[in-house]
XYZ file of C-alpha atoms in Angstrom:
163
model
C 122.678 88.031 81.076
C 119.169 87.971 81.642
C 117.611 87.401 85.135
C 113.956 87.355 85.635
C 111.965 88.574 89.314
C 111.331 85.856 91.183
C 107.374 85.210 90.953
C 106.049 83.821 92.976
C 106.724 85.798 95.572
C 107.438 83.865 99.126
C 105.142 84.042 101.595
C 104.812 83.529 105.041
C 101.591 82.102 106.033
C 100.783 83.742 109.717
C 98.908 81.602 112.495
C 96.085 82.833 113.887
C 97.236 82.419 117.691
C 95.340 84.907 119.729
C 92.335 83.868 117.772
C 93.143 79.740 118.420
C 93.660 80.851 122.428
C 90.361 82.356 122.403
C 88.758 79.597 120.846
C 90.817 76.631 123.190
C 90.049 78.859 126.194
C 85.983 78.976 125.156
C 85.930 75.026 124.629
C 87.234 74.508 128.037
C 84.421 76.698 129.610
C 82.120 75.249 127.767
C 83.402 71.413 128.924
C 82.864 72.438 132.166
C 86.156 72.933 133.888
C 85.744 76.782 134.706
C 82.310 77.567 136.603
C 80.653 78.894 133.585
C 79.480 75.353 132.486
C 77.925 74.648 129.238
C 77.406 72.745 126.826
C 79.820 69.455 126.185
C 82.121 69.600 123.799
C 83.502 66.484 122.494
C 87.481 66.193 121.881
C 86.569 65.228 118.103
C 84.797 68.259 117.522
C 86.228 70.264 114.617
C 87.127 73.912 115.237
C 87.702 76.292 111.781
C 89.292 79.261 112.657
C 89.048 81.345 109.414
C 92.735 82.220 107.344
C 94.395 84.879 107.876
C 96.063 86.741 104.489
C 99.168 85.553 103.248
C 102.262 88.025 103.721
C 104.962 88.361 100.779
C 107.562 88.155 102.942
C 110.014 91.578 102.131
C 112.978 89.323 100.427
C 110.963 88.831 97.737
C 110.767 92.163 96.669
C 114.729 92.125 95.697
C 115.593 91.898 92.103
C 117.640 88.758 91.384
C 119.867 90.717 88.923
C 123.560 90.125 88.337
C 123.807 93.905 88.015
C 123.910 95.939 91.035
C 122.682 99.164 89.641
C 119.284 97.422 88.494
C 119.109 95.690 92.321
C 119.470 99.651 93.698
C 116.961 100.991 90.691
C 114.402 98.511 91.735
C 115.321 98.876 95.505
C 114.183 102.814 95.296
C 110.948 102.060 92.974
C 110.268 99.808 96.344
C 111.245 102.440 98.941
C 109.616 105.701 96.997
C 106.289 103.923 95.391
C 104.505 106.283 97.663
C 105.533 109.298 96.645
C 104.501 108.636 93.042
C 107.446 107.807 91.687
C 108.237 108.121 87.771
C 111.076 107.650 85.557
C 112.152 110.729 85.363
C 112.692 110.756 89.238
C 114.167 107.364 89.303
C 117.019 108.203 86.932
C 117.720 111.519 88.868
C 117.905 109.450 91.670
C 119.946 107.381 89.913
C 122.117 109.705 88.617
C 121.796 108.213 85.219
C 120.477 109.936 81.549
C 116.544 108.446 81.543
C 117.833 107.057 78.174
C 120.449 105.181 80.251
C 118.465 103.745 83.050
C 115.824 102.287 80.208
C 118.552 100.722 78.033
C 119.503 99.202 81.308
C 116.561 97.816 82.501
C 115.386 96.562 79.126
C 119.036 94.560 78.611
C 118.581 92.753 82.039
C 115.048 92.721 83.293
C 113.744 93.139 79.307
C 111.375 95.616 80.302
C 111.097 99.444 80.614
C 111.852 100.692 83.988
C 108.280 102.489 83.771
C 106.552 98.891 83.563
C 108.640 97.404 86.304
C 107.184 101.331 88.637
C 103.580 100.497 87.715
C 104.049 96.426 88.416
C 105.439 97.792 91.741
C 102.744 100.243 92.289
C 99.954 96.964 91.310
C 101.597 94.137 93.563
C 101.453 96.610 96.658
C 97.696 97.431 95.957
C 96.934 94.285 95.481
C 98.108 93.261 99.153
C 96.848 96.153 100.785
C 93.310 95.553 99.374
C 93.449 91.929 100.471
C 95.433 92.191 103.756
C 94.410 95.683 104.975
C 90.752 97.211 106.039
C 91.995 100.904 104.672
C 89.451 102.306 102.340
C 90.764 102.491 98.538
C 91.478 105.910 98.107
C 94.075 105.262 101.202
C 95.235 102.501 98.890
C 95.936 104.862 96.229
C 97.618 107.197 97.955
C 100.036 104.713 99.428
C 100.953 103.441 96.001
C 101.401 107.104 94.501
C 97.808 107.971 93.017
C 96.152 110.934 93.504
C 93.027 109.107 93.997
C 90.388 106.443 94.012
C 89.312 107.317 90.907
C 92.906 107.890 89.729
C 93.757 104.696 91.064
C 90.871 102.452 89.875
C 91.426 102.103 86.091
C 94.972 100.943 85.997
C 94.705 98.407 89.160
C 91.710 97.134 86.422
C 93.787 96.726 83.480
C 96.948 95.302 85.172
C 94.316 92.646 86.745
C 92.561 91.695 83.325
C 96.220 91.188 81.657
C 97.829 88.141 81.845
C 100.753 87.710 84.165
C-alpha cells in the first residue's frame, strides 16, 4: 500500500505578544494617560506589527506509513540529520541489508531512502534560513554539511526542482 508524506506540512502560526504589549503599552503613553504625554492617537488608528515565521509544527514530520519500520527509518533520518546521516548508517541503524531498507522505502514511500535523507536535510534548511538569524555555514552544519560551500549547491538544486 502506498502512503505519501503529508505536504503541506502543519503549521502553527505564532502571535507576536510581547511585541503587541509593547506597542498597546506605547499608544497609551502617547494618548496621554501615563505622564509622558504625546501625541493623540485615535482608536481607529491601524497598528501593523510585522509576521513572525511560520513553525512546522513537529507532527508533521511523522511518516504516515502503514509500515512501522519505514515510520522508525524516517523517525532516525529526523533525529540524526545532524550528524550527516547516509544510507549506509541508516540501515546499520536499522539493522537491515542497505539493499533491504531501499526495496522498502521504494515499495511504500516510492522513493530511495537517500532522497527521502536529502529532502530531510532541505526542509530543515529551509526553516532555519527563514526562521533563524544563524549564519549559513551554522545552517549547514546543523543539517550534516561540512560547510557553506558544501551546503550551498544542493539547497540550490532541491529549490529550482519542482516539488
Amino acid at each position: 500500500m502506498h502512503t505519501q508524506l503529508r505536504e503541506p506540512h502543519i503549521s502553527t502560526i505564532p502571535l507576536a505578544c510581547h511585541r503587541i504589549g509593547y506597542m498597546a503599552t506605547t499608544m497609551r503613553l502617547k494618548s496621554g494617560t501615563g505622564h509622558h504625554r504625546r501625541r493623540k492617537i485615535s482608536p481607529c488608528e491601524e497598528l501593523h506589527i510585522p509576521p513572525l515565521p511560520v513553525i512546522s509544527r513537529r507532527s508533521s514530520d511523522i511518516v504516515a506509513a502503514d509500515d512501522p519500520f519505514i515510520r522508525d527509518a524516517a523517525a532516525n533520518i529526523r533525529d540524526h540529520l545532524h550528524e550527516g546521516l547516509n544510507v549506509k548508517q541508516l540501515s546499520c541503524a536499522m539493522k537491515v541489508s542497505r539493499t533491504t531498507l531501499e526495496t522498502r522505502f521504494k515499495a511504500v514511500l516510492r522513493r530511495q531512502p537517500a532522497e527521502e535523507v536529502r529532502r530531510k536535510r532541505m526542509e530543515r534548511a529551509k526553516t532555519l534560513l527563514s526562521s533563524s538569524k544563524i549564519t549559513v555555514g551554522e545552517i549547514a552544519s546543523k543539517v550534516g554539511f561540512g560547510s557553506a560551500q558544501l551546503f550551498s549547491e544542493p539547497f540550490r538544486r532541491f529549490e529550482r526542482r519542482p516539488h
